[in-house]
XYZ file of C-alpha atoms in Angstrom:
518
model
C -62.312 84.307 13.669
C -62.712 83.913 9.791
C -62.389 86.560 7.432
C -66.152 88.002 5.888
C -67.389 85.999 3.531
C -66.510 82.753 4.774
C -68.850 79.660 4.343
C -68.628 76.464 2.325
C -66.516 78.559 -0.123
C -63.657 78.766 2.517
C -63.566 75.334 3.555
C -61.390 74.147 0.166
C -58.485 76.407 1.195
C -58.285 75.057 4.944
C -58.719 72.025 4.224
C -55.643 70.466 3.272
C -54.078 72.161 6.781
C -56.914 70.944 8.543
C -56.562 67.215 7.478
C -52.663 67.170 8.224
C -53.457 68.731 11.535
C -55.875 66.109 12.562
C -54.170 63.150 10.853
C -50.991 63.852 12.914
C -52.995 64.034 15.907
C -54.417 60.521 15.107
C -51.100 58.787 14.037
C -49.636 60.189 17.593
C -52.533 58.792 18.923
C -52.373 55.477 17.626
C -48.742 54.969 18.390
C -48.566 56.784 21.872
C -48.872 53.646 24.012
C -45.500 52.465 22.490
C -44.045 55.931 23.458
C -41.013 54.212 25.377
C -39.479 52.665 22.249
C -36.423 55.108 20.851
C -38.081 54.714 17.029
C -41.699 55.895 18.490
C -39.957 58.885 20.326
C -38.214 59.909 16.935
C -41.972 59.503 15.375
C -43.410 61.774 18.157
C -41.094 64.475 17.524
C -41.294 64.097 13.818
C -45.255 64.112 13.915
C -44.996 67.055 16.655
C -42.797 69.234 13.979
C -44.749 68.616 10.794
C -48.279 69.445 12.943
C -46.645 72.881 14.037
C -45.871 73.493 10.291
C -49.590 72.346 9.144
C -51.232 73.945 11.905
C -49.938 76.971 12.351
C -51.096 77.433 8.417
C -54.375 76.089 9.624
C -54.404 79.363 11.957
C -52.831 82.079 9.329
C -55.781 80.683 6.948
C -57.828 81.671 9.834
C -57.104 84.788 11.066
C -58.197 88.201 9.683
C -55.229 90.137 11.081
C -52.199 91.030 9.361
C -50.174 91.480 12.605
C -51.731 87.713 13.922
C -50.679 85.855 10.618
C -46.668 87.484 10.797
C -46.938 86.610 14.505
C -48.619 82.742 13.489
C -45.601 82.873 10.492
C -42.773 83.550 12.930
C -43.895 81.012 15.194
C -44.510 78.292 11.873
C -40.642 78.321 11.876
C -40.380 75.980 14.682
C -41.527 73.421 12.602
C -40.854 74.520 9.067
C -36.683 74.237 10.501
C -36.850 71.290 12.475
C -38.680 68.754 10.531
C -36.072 68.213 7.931
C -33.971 67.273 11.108
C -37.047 65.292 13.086
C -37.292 63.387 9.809
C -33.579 62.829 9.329
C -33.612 61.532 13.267
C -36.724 58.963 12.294
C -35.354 57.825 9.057
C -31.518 56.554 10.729
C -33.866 55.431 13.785
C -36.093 53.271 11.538
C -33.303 52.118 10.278
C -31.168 51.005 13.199
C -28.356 53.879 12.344
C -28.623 55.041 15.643
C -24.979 55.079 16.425
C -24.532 58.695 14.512
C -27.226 59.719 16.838
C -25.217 60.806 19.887
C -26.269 63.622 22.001
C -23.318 65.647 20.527
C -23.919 65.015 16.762
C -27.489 66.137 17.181
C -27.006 69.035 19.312
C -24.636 70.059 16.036
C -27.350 69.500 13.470
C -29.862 71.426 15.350
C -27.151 74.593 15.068
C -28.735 75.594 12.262
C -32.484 75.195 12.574
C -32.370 77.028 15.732
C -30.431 80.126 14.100
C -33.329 80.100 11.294
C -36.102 80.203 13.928
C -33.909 82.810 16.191
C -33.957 84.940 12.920
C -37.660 84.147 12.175
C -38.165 85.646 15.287
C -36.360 88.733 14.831
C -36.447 89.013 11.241
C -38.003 92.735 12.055
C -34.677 93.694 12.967
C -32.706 92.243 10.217
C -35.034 90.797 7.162
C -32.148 87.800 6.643
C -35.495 85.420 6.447
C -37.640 87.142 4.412
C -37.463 90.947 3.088
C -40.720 91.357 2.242
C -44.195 89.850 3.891
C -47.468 90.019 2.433
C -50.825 88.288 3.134
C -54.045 87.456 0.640
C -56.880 85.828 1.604
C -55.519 82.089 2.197
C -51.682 82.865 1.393
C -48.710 84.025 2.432
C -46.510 85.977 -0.227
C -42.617 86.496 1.276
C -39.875 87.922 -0.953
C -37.073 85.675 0.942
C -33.441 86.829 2.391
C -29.788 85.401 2.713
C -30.623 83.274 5.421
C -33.813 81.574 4.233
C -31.380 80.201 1.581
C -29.331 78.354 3.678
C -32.061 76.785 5.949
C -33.513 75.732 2.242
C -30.155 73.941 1.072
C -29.798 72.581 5.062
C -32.915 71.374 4.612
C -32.915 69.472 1.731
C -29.542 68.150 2.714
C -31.034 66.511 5.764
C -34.072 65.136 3.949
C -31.721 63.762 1.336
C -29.462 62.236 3.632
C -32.586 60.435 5.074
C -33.727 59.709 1.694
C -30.690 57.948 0.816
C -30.057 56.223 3.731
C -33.637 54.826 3.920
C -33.057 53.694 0.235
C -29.927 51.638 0.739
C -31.454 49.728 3.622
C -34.192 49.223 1.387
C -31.848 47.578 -1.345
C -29.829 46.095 1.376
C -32.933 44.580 3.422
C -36.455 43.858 1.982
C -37.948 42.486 5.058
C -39.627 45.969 5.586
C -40.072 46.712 2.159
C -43.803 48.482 2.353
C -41.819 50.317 5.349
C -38.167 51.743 3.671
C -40.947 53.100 0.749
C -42.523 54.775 3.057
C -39.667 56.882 4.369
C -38.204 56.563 0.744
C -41.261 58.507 -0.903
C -43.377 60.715 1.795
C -40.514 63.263 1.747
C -39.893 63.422 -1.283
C -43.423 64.209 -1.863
C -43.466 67.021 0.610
C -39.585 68.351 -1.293
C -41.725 68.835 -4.318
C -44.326 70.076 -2.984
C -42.444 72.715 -1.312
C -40.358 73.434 -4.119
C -43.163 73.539 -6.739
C -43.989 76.617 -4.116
C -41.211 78.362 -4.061
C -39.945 78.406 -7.867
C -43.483 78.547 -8.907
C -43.128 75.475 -11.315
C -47.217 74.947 -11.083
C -49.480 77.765 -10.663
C -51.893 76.184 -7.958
C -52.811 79.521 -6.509
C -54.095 79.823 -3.326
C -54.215 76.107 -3.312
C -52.123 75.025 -0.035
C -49.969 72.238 -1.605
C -47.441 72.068 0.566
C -49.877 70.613 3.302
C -51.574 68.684 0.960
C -48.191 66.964 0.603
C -48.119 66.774 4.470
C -51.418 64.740 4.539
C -50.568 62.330 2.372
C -47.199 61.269 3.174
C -48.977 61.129 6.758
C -51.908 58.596 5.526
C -49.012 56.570 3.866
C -46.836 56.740 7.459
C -50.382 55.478 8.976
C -51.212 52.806 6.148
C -47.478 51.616 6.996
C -48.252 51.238 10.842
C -51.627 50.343 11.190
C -50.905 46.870 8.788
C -47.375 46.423 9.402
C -47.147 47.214 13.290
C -43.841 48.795 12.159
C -43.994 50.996 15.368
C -45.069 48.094 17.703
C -42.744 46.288 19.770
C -42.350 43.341 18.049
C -39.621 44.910 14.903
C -38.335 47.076 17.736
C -37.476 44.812 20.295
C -36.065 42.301 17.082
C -33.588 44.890 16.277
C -32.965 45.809 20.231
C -31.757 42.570 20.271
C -29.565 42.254 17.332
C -28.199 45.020 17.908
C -27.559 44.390 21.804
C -27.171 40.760 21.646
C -23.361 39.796 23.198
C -23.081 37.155 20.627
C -21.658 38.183 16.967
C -23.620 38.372 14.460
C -23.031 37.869 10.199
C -25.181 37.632 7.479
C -23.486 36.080 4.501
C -24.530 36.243 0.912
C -24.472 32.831 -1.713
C -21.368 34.372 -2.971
C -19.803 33.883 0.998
C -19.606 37.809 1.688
C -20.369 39.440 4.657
C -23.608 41.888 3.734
C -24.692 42.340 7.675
C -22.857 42.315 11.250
C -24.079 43.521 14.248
C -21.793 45.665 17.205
C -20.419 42.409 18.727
C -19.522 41.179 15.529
C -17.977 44.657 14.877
C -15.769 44.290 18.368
C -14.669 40.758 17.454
C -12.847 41.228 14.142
C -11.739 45.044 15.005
C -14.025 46.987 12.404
C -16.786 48.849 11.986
C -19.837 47.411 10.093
C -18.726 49.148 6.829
C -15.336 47.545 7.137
C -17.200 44.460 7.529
C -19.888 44.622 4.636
C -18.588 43.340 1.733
C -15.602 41.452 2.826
C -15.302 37.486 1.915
C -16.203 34.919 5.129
C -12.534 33.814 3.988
C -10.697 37.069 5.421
C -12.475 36.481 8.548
C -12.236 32.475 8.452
C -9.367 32.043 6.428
C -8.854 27.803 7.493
C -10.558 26.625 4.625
C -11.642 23.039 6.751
C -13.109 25.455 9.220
C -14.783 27.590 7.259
C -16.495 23.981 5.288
C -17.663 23.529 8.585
C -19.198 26.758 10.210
C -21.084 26.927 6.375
C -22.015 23.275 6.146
C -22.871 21.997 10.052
C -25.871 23.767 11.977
C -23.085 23.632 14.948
C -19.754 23.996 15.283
C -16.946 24.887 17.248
C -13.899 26.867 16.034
C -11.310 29.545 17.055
C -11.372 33.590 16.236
C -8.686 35.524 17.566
C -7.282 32.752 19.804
C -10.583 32.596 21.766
C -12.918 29.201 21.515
C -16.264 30.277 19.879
C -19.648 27.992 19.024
C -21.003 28.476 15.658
C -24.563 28.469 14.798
C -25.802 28.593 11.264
C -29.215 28.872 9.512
C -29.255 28.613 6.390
C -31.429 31.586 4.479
C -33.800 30.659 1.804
C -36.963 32.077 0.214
C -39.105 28.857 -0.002
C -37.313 28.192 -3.042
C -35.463 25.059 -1.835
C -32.274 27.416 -3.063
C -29.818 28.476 0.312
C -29.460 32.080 -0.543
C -27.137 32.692 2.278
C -26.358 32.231 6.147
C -26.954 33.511 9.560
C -23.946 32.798 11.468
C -24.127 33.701 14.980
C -20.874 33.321 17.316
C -21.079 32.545 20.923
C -17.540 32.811 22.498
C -17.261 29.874 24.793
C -13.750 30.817 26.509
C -15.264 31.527 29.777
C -17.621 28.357 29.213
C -14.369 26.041 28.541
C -12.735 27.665 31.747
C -15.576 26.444 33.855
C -16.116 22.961 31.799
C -12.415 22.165 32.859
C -12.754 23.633 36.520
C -15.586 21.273 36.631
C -13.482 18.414 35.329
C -10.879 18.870 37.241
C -13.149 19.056 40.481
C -15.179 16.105 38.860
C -11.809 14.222 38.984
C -10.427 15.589 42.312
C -13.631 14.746 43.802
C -13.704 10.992 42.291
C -10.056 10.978 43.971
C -11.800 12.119 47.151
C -14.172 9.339 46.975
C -11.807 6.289 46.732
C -9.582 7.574 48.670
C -12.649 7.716 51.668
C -13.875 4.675 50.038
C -10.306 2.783 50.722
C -10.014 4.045 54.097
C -13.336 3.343 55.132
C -12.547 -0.232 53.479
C -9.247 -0.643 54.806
C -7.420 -1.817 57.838
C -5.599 1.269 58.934
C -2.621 -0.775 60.217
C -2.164 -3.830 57.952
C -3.741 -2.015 54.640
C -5.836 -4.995 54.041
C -9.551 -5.025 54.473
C -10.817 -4.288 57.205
C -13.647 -6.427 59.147
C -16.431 -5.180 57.788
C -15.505 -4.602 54.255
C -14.416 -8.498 54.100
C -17.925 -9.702 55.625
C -19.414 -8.012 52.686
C -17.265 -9.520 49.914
C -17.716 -12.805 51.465
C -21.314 -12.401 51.220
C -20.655 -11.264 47.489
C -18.889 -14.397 46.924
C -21.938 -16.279 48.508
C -24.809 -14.821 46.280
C -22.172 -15.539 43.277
C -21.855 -19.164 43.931
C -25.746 -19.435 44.557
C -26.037 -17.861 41.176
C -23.456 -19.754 39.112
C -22.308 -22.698 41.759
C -18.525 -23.438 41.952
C -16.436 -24.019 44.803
C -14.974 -21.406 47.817
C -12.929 -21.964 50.773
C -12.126 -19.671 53.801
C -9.440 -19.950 56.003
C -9.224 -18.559 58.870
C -5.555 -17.731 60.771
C -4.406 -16.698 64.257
C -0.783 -15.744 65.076
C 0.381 -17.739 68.039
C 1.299 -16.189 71.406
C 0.397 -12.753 70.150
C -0.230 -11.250 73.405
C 3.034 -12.754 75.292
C 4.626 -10.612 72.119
C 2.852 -7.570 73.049
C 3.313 -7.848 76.978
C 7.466 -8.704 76.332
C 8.384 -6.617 73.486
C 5.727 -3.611 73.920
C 2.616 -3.188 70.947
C 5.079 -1.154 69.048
C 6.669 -4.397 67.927
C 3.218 -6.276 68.237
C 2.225 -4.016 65.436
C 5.231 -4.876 63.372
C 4.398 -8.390 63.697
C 1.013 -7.871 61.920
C 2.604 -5.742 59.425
C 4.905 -8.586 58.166
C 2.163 -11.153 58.061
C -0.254 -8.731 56.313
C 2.635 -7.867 53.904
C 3.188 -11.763 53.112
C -0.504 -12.225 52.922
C -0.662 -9.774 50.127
C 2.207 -10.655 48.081
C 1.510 -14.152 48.354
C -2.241 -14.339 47.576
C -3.760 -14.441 43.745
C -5.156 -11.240 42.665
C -9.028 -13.222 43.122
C -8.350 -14.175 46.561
C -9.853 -11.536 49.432
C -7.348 -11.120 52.659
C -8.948 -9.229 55.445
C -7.839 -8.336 59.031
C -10.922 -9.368 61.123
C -8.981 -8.328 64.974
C -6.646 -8.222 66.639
C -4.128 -10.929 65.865
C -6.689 -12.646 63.623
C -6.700 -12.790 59.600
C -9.004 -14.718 56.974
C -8.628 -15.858 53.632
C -11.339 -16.247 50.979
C -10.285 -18.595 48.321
C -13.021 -18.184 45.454
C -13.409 -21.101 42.386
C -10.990 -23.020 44.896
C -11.423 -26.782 45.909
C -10.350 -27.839 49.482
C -6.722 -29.570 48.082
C -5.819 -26.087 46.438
C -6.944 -24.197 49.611
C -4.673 -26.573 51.695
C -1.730 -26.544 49.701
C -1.790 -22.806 49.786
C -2.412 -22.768 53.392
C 0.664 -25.056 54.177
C 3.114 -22.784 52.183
C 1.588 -19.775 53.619
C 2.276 -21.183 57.272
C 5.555 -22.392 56.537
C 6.205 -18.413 55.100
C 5.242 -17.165 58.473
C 7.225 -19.466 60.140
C 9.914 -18.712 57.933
C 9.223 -14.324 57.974
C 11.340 -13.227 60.120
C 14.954 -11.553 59.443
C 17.529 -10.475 62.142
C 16.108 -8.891 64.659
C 12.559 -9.502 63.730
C 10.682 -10.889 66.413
C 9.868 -14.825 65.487
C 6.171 -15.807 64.900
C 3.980 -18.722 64.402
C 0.194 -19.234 63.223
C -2.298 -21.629 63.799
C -4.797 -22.207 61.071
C -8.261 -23.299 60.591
C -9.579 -24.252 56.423
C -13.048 -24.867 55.441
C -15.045 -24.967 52.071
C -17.782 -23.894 51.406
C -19.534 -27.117 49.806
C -23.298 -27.216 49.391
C -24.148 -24.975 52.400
C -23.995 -21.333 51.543
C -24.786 -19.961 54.850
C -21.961 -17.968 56.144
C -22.287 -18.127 60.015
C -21.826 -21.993 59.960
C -19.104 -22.101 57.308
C -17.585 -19.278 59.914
C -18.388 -21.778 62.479
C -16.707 -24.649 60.730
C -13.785 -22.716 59.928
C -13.685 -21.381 64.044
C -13.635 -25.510 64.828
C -10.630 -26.198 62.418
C -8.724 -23.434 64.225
C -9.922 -24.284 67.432
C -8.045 -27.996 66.700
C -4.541 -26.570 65.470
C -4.873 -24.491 68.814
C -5.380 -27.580 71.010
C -3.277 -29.543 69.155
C -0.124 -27.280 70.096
C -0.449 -24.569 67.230
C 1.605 -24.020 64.199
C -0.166 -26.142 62.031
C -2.789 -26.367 59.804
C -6.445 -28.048 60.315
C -9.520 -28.921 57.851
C -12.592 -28.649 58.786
């Protein structure tokens, strides 16, 4: 309840608690929906500390109990010990300093603010917080001990540690300018505040400064994140995925020095980001063509320590037409290459694969030259040609004599060396534009394309005179009858087959081994 006397006389002195209070509790609200992100849980427990501090003031104004405000006092230590921490956890967060933030380091900071509020607690027993306690209407008078002054030079340690840090980002990155102020100036607002209070450098009376400090440094945190969305997920998940992304990262200055890297970038070249920071892109890329390159093409490819890596680079500039540095990222492409020349060398295996199928399902398994069907097809080729661009073909058409006495006397073993030797002298003897094809059993043809009827015959009487002629030793002797044809005006291929047919049929009547035109 409040102390007699209380009206619109009292509400000055709780005000400035009051107002902290409630701004924290609407900053927390505004931001809880985003409660996931690491930087909004840092805020939360910042807000959460400073709203103990303001509050439980709000409640010592209050109360009309001596023994209620050292009880409200002791508790106020929660968050009068752990804010300089909460605020030192926020600033590297906001940042992207998380790194020092391991579960270790911080569990070693908070050594000391939990002594100071262990002693708060007990400081009946001992008085190493304050020696003396004494309350007036709306303040609280302590004479302090030992211990008070180390949790006031730990505390101003942490807040200037976040100070600083916030300030060299700020110099090192004005993207978030309105942002890096923000943590820059609110605690420094409340450090003054709080030490104007304890050296007594303004006489403000009962005038609660210290959470008058509090509320404004909070309505500049809110001005900061309700226009800038600096707690939303958009700056969050930007530096998530810097700071996650597998591919290296460096940001190079006009003067070609490294002022930015991200982990990956770190892991490549062997060094922290401070060893990075600094150094020339030379040290890194010391191949002076290569380096031309990776700072002058949008992509490139290069090598970094032996591995294959593509280079992208966007050039940095401020509207000014001026390139005031780079963004290099570096994609390593070793495991890429790998798979480009697996695929090559299946691309190639399989094109092997392919002609090798196409060849055998083209080929005449016994005499290697084409096979039935495969010549058919060229021969139509060779029709549609002519019909195109006219000129002259001739087919001839040959048929080893006797074939089957061969087979029934000296077995197919020796049948099949027969064909063997004629296919062999059919393909060394023809040009590389005639087409030789098996079309059966004992049976060959010849397609003689841009060939008149006299070159077609004189071929055909020195090819049967080399069959005749083909045998060695103990080869078994063979003859062939032949039947020659052109093509002439009619380009339809059964009846040139047909005409072809009749010309053999007449060397085979007329007692084989010979030649006959059709």
């Amino acid at each position: 309840m409040m102390p007699e006397g209380s009206g619109s006389g009292y509400l000055p002195w709780i005000l400035p608690s009051a107002l902290a209070s409630l701004l924290c509790l609407l900053l927390a609200r505004v931001v809880c929906n985003r409660r996931r992100l690491p930087i909004v849980r840092a805020f939360f427990w910042f807000l959460a500390c400073i709203f103990i501090w303001v509050f439980s003031r709000f409640l010592i104004t209050l109360a009309d109990d001596d023994g209620l405000r050292l009880l409200i006092s002791k508790f106020q230590y929660v968050g009068i010990a752990f804010t300089p921490l909460a605020w030192l956890v926020f600033s590297l967060t906001a940042i992207g300093a998380t790194r020092y933030l391991d579960r270790r380091t911080l569990l070693l900071l908070a050594i000391v603010p939990s002594i100071t509020v262990l002693l708060a607690m007990s400081n009946d027993y001992h008085h190493l917080i304050w020696t003396q306690i004494r309350f007036t209407r709306f303040r609280v008078m302590a004479e302090h001990g030992p211990w008070f002054v180390v949790h006031i030079a730990y505390s101003y340690l942490l807040i200037g540690i976040a100070t600083f840090s916030a300030f060299i980002e700020y110099l090192r990155n004005p993207r978030y300018k309105r942002e890096l102020v923000a943590i820059v100036v609110a605690p420094l607002l409340v450090l003054l505040a709080n030490l104007s209070r304890l050296v007594g450098w303004f006489d403000t009376g009962d005038l609660d400064v210290v959470s008058i400090a509090f509320a404004v440094a909070i309505l500049l945190f809110s001005w900061v994140v309700i226009s800038d969305n600096y707690l939303q997920l958009a700056p969050t998940a930007r530096t998530l995925l810097v700071e996650n992304m597998q591919d290296s990262l460096l940001v190079v200055n006009d003067e070609y020095r490294i002022v930015d890297a991200n982990p990956s970038a770190e892991r490549l070249f062997g060094t922290d980001r401070e060893g990075l920071v600094g150094r020339p892109l030379s040290m890194l890329v010391p191949d002076d063509g290569v380096r031309d390159r990776l700072l002058k093409d949008s992509f490139t490819e290069l090598t970094l320590q032996d591995r294959p890596f593509q280079a992208l680079n966007t050039r940095i500039s401020f509207g000014t037409g001026r390139v005031h540095g780079h963004l290099i990222v570096l994609r390593d492409i070793a495991e890429l290459k790998k798979a480009q020349d697996q695929l090559q060398r299946t691309t190639r295996a399989l094109q092997q694969a392919n002609h090798e199928l196409q060849v055998l399902a083209n080929t005449d398994g016994l005499t290697r030259l084409a096979n039935r069907r495969h010549f058919f097809e060229q021969f139509n080729r060779e029709l549609a040609r002519l019909e195109r661009t006219g000129g002259e073909l001739c087919l001839l058409l040959i048929d080893l004599d006797h074939f089957k006495r061969i087979n029934d006397t000296h077995g197919h073993t020796a049948g099949d060396a027969v064909l063997q030797r004629v296919s062999a002298l059919l393909d060394t003897t023809v040009r590389k534009c005639d087409i030789a094809g098996r079309l059966g059993g004992e049976e060959f043809g010849l397609l003689f394309p841009d060939t008149g009827i006299d070159g077609a015959r004189h071929f055909a009487e020195r090819l049967l005179e080399a069959i005749r002629n083909s045998h060695r030793d103990d080869d078994i002797p063979v003859t062939a009858s032949m039947g020659l044809t052109a093509a002439g005006n009619d380009l339809d291929m059964q009846r040139i087959l047909e005409r072809a047919d009749t010309a053999l049929y007449r060397s085979k009547e007329a007692g084989r081994n010979q030649l006959s035109v059709c």
